[in-house]
């Protein structure tokens, strides 16, 4: 019997309040739960889109690489949505910059990609076709 598992990335940011506003107001996530620190700012919060959860947390000690940036972080999120084209249109209407347009990938997913204010890139996808590897590629 395989265990039922879910994955929730934990993203460290200087301002959970700012990150939460982006995920909720711009991407349409819902706020599930958060906790305020002694300074009145969020120490962490969990946001949800469909069944996907992302925890945004503020490091307790100073940590390089947690501030706002236009530089890509080494971790990306790949998040399935029910209707990627409709979701793309909603996100675009909310003023989110699309960094990779809607594209049919060789692995059968239709995708687009955004970057949050802290440099974390999120791919949104919907599986729409079969895997068709590039000529000469060896899939294992």
mmCIF file with all atom_site columns, N, CA and C in Angstrom, residues 12 15 59 104:
data_model
loop_
_atom_site.group_PDB
_atom_site.id
_atom_site.type_symbol
_atom_site.label_atom_id
_atom_site.label_alt_id
_atom_site.label_comp_id
_atom_site.label_asym_id
_atom_site.label_entity_id
_atom_site.label_seq_id
_atom_site.pdbx_PDB_ins_code
_atom_site.Cartn_x
_atom_site.Cartn_y
_atom_site.Cartn_z
_atom_site.occupancy
_atom_site.B_iso_or_equiv
_atom_site.pdbx_formal_charge
_atom_site.auth_seq_id
_atom_site.auth_comp_id
_atom_site.auth_asym_id
_atom_site.auth_atom_id
_atom_site.pdbx_PDB_model_num
ATOM 1  N N  . UNK A 1 12  ? 11.018 30.897 1.652   1.00 0.00 ? 12  UNK A N  1
ATOM 2  C CA . UNK A 1 12  ? 11.493 31.909 2.595   1.00 0.00 ? 12  UNK A CA 1
ATOM 3  C C  . UNK A 1 12  ? 11.574 33.260 1.907   1.00 0.00 ? 12  UNK A C  1
ATOM 4  N N  . UNK A 1 15  ? 9.386  39.431 3.431   1.00 0.00 ? 15  UNK A N  1
ATOM 5  C CA . UNK A 1 15  ? 8.070  39.959 3.777   1.00 0.00 ? 15  UNK A CA 1
ATOM 6  C C  . UNK A 1 15  ? 6.983  38.975 3.358   1.00 0.00 ? 15  UNK A C  1
ATOM 7  N N  . UNK A 1 59  ? 12.303 33.983 7.612   1.00 0.00 ? 59  UNK A N  1
ATOM 8  C CA . UNK A 1 59  ? 13.351 33.366 8.429   1.00 0.00 ? 59  UNK A CA 1
ATOM 9  C C  . UNK A 1 59  ? 13.471 34.074 9.783   1.00 0.00 ? 59  UNK A C  1
ATOM 10 N N  . UNK A 1 104 ? 2.702  24.614 -25.766 1.00 0.00 ? 104 UNK A N  1
ATOM 11 C CA . UNK A 1 104 ? 2.514  23.164 -25.708 1.00 0.00 ? 104 UNK A CA 1
ATOM 12 C C  . UNK A 1 104 ? 3.900  22.538 -25.632 1.00 0.00 ? 104 UNK A C  1
#
